[in-house]
CSV table of C-alpha atoms in Angstrom, one decimal:
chain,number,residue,atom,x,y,z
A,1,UNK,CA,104.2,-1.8,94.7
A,2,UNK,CA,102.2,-0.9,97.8
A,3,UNK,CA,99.9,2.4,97.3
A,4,UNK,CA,98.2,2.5,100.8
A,5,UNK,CA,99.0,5.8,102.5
A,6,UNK,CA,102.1,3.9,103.5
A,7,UNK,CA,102.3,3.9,107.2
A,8,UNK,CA,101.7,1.3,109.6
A,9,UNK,CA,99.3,1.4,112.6
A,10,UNK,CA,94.6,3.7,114.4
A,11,UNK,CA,93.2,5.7,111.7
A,12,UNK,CA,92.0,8.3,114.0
A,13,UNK,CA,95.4,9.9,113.7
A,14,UNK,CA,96.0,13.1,112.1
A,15,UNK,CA,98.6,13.6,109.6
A,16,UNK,CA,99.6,16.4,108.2
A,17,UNK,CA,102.1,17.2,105.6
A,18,UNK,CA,103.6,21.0,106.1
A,19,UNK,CA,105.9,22.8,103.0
A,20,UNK,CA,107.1,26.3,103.1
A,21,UNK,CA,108.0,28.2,100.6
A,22,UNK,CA,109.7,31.8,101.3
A,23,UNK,CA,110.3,33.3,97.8
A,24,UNK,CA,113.9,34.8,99.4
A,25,UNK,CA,117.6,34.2,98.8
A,26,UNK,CA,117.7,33.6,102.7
A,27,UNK,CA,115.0,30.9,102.4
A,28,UNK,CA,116.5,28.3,103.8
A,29,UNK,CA,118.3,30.2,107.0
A,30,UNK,CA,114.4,30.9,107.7
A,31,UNK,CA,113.2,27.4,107.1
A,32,UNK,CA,115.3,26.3,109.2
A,33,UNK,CA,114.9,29.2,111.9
A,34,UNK,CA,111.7,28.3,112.7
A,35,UNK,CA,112.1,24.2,112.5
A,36,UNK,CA,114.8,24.8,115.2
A,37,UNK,CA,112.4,27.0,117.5
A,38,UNK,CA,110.2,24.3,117.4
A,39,UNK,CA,112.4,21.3,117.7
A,40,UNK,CA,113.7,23.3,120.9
A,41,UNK,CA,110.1,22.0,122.2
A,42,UNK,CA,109.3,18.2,123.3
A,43,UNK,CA,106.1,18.1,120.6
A,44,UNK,CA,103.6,16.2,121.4
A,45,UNK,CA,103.5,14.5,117.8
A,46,UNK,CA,105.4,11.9,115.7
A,47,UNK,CA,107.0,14.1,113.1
A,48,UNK,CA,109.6,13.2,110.4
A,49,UNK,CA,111.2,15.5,107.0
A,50,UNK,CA,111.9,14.9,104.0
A,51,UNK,CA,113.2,16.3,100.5
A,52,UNK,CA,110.0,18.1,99.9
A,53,UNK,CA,108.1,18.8,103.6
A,54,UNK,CA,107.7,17.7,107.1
A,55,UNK,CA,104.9,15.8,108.3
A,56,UNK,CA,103.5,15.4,111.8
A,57,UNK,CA,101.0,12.9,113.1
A,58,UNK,CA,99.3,12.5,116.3
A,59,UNK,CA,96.1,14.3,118.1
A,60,UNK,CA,93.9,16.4,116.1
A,61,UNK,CA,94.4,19.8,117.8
A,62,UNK,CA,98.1,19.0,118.8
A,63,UNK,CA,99.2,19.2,114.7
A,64,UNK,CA,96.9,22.0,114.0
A,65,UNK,CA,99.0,24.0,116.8
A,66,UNK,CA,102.3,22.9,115.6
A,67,UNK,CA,101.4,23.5,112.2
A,68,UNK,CA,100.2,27.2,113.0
A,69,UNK,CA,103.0,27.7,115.0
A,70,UNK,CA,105.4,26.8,112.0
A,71,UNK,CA,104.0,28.9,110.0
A,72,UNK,CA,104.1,32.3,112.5
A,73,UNK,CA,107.7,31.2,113.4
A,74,UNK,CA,108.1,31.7,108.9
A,75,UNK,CA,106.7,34.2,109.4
A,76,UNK,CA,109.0,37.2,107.3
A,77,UNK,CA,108.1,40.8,107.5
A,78,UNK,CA,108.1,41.6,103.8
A,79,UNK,CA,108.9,38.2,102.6
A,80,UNK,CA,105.9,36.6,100.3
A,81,UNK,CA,105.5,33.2,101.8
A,82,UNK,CA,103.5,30.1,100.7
A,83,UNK,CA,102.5,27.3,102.9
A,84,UNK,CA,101.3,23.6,101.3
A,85,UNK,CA,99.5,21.9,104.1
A,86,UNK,CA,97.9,18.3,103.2
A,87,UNK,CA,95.9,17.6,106.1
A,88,UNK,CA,94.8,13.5,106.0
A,89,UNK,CA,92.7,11.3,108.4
A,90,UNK,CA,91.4,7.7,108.3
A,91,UNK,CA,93.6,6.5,105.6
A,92,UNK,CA,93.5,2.4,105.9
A,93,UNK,CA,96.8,1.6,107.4
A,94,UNK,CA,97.6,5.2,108.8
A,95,UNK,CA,98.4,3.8,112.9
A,96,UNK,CA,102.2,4.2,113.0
A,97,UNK,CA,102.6,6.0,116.4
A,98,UNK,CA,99.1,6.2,117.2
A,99,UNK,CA,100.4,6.5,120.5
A,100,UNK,CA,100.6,10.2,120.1
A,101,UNK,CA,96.5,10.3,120.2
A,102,UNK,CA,97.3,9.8,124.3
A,103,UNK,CA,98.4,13.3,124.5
A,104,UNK,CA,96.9,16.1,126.1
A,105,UNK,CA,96.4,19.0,123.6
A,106,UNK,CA,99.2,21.0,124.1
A,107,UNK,CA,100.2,24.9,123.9
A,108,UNK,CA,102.8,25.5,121.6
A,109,UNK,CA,104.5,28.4,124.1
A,110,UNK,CA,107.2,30.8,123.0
A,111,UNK,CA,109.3,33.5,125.4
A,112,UNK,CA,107.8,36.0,122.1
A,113,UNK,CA,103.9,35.8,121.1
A,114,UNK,CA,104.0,34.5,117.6
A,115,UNK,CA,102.1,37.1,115.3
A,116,UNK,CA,99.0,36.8,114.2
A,117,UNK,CA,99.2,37.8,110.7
A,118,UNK,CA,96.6,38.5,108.1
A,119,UNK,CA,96.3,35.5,105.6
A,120,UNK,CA,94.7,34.4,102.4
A,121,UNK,CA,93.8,30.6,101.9
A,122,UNK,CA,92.9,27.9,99.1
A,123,UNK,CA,91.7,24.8,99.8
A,124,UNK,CA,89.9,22.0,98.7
A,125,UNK,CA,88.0,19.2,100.6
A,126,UNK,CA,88.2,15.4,99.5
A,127,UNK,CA,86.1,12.9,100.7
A,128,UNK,CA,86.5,8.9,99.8
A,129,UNK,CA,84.5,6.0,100.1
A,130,UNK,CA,81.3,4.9,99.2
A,131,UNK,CA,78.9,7.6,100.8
A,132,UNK,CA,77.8,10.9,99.6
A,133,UNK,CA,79.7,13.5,101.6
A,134,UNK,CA,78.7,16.3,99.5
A,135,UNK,CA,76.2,17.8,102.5
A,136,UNK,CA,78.9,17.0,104.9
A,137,UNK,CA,81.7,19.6,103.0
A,138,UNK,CA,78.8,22.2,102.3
A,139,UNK,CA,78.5,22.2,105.7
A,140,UNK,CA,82.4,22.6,106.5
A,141,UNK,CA,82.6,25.6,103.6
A,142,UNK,CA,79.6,26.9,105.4
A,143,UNK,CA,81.7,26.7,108.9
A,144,UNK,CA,84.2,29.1,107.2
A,145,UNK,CA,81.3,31.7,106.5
A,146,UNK,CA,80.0,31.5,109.9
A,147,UNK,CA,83.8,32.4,111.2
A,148,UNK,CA,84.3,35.4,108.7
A,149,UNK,CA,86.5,33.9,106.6
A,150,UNK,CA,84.3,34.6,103.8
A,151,UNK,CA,84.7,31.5,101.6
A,152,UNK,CA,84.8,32.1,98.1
A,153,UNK,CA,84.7,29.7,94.8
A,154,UNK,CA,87.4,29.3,92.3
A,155,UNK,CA,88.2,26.4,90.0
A,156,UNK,CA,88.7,24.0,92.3
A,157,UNK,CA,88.9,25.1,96.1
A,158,UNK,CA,87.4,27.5,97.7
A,159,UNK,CA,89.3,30.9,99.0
A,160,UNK,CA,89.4,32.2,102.7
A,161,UNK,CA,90.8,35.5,103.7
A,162,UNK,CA,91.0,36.6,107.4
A,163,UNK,CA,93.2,36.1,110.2
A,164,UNK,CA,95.9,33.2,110.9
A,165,UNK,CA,94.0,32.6,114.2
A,166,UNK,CA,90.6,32.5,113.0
A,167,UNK,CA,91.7,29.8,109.9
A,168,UNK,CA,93.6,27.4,111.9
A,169,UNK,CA,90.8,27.6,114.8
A,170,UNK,CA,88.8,27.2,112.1
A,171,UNK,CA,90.9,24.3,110.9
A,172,UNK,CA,90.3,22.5,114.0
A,173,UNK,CA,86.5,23.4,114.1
A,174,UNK,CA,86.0,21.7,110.5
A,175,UNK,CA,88.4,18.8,111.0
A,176,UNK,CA,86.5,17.9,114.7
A,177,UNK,CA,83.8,17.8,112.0
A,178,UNK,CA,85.1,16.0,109.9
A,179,UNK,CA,86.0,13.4,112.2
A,180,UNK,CA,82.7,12.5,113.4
A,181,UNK,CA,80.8,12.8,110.1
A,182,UNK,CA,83.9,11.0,107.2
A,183,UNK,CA,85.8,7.8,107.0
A,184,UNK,CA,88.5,9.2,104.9
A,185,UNK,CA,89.4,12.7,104.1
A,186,UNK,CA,91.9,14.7,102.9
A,187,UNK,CA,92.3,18.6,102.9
A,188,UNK,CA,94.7,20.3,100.7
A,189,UNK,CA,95.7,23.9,102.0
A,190,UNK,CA,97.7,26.5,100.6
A,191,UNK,CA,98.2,29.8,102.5
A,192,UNK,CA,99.8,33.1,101.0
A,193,UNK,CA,101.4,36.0,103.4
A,194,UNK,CA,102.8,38.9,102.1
A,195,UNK,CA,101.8,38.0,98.5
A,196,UNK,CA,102.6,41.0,95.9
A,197,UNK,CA,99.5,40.3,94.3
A,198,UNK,CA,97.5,41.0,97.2
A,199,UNK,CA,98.2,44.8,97.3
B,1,UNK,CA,77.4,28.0,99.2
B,2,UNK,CA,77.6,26.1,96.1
B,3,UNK,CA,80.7,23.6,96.7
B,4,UNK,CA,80.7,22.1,93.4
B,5,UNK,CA,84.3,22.1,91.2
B,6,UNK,CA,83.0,26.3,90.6
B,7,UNK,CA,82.7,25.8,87.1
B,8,UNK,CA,79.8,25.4,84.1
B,9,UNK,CA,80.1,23.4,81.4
B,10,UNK,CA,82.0,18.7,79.9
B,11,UNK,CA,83.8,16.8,82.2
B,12,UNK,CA,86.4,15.9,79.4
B,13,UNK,CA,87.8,18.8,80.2
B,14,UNK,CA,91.6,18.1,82.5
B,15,UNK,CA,92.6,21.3,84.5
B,16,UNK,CA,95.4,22.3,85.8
B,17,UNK,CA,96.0,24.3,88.4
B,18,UNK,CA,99.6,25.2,88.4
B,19,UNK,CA,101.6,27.7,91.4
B,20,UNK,CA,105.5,28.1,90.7
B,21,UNK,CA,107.4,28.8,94.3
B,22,UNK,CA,111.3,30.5,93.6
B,23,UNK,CA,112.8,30.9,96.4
B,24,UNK,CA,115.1,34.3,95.2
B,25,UNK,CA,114.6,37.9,96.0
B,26,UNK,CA,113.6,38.1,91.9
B,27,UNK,CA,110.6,35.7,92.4
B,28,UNK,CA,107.8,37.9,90.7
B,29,UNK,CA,110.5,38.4,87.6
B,30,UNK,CA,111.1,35.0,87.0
B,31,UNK,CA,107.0,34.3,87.1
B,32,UNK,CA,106.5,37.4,85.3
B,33,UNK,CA,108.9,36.3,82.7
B,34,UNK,CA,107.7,32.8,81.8
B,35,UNK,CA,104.3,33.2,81.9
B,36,UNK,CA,105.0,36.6,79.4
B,37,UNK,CA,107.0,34.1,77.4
B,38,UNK,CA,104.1,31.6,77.2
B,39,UNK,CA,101.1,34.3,76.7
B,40,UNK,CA,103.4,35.1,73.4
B,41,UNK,CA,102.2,32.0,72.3
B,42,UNK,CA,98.1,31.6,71.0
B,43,UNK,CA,97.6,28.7,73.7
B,44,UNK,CA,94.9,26.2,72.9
B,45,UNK,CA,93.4,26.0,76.5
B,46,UNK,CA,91.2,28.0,78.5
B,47,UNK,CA,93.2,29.9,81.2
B,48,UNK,CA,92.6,31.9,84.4
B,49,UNK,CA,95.0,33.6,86.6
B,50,UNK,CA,94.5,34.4,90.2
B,51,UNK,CA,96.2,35.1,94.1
B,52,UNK,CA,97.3,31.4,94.4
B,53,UNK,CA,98.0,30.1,90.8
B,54,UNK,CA,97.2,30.3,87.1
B,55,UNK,CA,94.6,27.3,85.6
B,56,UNK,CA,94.6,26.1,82.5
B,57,UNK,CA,91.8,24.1,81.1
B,58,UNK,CA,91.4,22.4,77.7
B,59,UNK,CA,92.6,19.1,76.2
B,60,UNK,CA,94.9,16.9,78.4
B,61,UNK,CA,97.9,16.9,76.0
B,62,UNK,CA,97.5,20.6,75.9
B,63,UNK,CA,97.2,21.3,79.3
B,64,UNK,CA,100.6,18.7,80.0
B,65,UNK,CA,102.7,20.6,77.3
B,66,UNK,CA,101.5,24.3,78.5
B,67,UNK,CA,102.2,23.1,82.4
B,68,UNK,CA,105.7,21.3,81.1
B,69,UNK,CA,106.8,24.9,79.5
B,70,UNK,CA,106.4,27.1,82.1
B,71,UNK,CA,107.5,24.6,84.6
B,72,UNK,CA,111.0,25.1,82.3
B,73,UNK,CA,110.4,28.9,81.8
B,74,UNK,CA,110.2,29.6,85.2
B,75,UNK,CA,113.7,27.4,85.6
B,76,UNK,CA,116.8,29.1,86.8
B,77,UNK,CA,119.9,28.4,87.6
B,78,UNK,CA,121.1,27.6,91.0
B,79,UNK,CA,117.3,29.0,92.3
B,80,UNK,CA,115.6,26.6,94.4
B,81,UNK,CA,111.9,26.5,92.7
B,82,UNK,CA,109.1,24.6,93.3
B,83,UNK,CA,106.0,23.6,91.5
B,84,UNK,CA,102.5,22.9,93.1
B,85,UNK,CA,99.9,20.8,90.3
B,86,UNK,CA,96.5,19.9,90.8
B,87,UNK,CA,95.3,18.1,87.9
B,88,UNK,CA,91.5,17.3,88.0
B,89,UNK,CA,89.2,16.0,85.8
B,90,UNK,CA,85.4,14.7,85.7
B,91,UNK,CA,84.4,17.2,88.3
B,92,UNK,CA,80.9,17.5,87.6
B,93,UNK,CA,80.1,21.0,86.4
B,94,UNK,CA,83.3,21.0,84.9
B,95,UNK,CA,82.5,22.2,81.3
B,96,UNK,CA,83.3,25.7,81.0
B,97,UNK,CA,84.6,26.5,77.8
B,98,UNK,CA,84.9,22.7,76.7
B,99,UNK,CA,85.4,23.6,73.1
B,100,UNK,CA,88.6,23.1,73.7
B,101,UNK,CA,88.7,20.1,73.7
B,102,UNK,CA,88.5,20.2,69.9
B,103,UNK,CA,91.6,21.7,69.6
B,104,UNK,CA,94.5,19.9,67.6
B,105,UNK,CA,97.3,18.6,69.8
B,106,UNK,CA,99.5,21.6,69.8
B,107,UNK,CA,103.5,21.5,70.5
B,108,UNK,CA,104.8,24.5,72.5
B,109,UNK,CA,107.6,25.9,70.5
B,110,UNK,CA,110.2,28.3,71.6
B,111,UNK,CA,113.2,29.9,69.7
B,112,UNK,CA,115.8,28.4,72.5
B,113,UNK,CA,114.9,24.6,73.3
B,114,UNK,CA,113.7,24.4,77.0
B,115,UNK,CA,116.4,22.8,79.5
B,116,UNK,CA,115.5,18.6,80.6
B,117,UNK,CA,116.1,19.6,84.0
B,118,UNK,CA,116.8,16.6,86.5
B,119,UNK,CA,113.2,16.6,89.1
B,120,UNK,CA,112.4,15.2,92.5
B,121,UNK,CA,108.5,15.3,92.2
B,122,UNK,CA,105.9,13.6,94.9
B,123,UNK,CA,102.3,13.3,94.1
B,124,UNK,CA,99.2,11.4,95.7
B,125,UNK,CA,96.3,10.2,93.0
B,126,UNK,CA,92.9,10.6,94.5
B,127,UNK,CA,89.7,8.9,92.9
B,128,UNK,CA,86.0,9.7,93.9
B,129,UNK,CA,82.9,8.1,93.5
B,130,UNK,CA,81.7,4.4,94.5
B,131,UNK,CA,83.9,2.3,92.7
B,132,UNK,CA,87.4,0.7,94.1
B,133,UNK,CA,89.8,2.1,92.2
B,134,UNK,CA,92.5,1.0,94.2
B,135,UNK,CA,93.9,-1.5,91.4
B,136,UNK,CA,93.8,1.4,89.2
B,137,UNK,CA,95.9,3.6,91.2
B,138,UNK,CA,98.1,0.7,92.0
B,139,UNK,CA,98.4,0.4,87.9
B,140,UNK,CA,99.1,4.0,87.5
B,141,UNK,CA,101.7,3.8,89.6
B,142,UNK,CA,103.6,1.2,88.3
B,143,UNK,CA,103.7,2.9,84.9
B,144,UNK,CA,106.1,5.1,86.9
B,145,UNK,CA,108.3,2.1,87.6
B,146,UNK,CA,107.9,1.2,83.6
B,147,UNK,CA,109.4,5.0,83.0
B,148,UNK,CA,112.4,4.6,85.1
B,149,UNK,CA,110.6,7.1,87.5
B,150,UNK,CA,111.8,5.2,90.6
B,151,UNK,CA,108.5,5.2,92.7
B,152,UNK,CA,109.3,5.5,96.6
B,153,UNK,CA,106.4,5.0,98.6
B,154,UNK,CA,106.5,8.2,101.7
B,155,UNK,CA,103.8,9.5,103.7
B,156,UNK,CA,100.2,10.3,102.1
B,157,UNK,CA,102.4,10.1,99.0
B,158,UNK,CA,104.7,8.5,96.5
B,159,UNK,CA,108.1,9.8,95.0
B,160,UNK,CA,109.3,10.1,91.7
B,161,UNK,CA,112.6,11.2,90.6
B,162,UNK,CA,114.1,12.0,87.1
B,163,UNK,CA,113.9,14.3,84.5
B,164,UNK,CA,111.5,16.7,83.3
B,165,UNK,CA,110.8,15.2,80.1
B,166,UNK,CA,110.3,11.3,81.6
B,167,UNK,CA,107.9,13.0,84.1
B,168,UNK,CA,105.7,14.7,81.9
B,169,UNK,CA,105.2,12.0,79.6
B,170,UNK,CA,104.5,9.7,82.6
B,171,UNK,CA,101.9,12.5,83.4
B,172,UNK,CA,100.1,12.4,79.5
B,173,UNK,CA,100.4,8.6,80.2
B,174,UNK,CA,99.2,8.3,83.4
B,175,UNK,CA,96.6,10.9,83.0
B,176,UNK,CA,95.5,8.8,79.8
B,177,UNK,CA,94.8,5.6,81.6
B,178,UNK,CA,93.0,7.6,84.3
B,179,UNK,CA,90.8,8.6,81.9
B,180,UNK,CA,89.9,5.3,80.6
B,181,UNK,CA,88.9,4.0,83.6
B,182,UNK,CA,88.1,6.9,86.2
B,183,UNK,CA,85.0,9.2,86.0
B,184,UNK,CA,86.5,11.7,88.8
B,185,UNK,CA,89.9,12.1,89.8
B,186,UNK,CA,92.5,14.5,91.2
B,187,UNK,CA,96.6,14.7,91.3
B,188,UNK,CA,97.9,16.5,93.3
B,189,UNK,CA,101.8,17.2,91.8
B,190,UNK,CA,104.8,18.8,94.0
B,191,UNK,CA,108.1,18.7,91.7
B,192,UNK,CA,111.3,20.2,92.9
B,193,UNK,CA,114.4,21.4,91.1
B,194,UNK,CA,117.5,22.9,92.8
B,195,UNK,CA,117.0,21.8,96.1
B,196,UNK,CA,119.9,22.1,98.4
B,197,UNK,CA,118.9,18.8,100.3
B,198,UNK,CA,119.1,17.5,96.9
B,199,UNK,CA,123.0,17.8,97.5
């Protein structure tokens, strides 16, 4: 069986894999609430869903908008949310609709201004290949610092509290980095909103 | 900032980071409840809970069981709940409390037996460092095939469906091999029960 990333077509497309999780009875009226908002849009991404998330490929900045904007469009007064977001790049074989790289970066535009909600973050940045990335993700951790997210370690990741527009600018800053510095990368996200916890 | 795993101590020791996602009003109840029912219990693992998730570190069969039960503890009928594991092992740094790993292989016993729910589950194996493991992964895989797991290749990812018990074993099995022949790798687990796409 083929284990490639298992897509067809130029690794300089962004992928990323986008799962949301409100811990409500109505979850899946909002789900699909904001999936509708967005399809009413012509994205400027190949996109496609499945059992467990939906994934969207194409220019860098164009799937860190969408993303965002799925998330705000979530967004539930009151309801704890979780967001899984597997951003990926440069995986051999990762071309299918590379097409979408053409596009102009894009402004995700609603009639309403989504929210820009106070967030805390996990993630954790993975590197393959043969080089020793290890100076080039202390210096995307240290990116995080320099936009007051102050980073923090836990087993595993590293935790980011702040705004949902200064992490997914932030996103966009350390992936452009990313981009010119790693062959292959992948950064698992999780983002809480709303979390009891937190209080 | 140090980016390291964020841990001191051997690199035998497999972690498990583990999140549990219902979507019901009575979320924090149902976590509340299992991981109550599990701390009963005098677990043979180190364990840490914070914002995102609880991890529990120790001896791999340990840490599979521990996972397994309150994966089935946290199970409700009719409630749409997913599961987020990172497994990781060989991080360097990674030997915090490793005298675990001396601990007997321990089954987790209730009073009531826990339920072998049916799971749809996708997961991506990631390996570091300068060897090609790609053959390995590719063999890890196909020991999913050998359990009747059912491997679908999908995007950044491959899925698994069956039941809870077949998928954990796979995971002691899978884990095993990966240990033989890996120095550092991660797993990054999504499984899914009660999914009304599932329908």
């Amino acid at each position: 069986m083929n284990i490639d990333c298992n897509i067809d077509g130029s690794v300089d497309v962004t992928g990323c894999k986008l799962s949301i999780y409100p811990m409500s009875d109505n979850f899946a009226g909002i789900i699909t609430n904001a999936i509708h908002q967005l399809d009413a849009l012509k994205l400027p991404v190949w996109q496609k869903t499945d059992l467990f998330s939906t994934t969207y490929r194409g220019r860098q900045e164009n799937v860190v908008n969408i993303v965002k904007a799925a998330c705000q469009l979530a967004y539930t007064e009151s309801v704890h949310t979780v967001y899984e977001l597997t951003f990926s790049k440069g995986c051999p074989g990762d071309t299918d609709a590379d097409h979408y790289l053409n596009e102009e970066i894009t402004p995700i535009k609603f009639e309403h201004e989504l929210p820009n909600i106070p967030v805390a973050c996990k993630y954790s940045f993975y590197a393959f290949g043969d080089a020793d990335y290890m100076k080039d993700i202390e210096k995307i951790v240290n990116m995080a610092e320099d936009k007051g997210l102050n980073p923090e370690g836990m087993h595993y990741a590293t935790k980011l509290t702040g705004s949902i527009d200064d992490l997914f600018d932030y996103f966009n800053e350390a992936l452009s980095y990313a981009h010119e510095h790693i062959r292959h990368y992948v950064m698992e996200v999780t983002i809480s909103v709303n979390s009891p916890s937190e209080g």
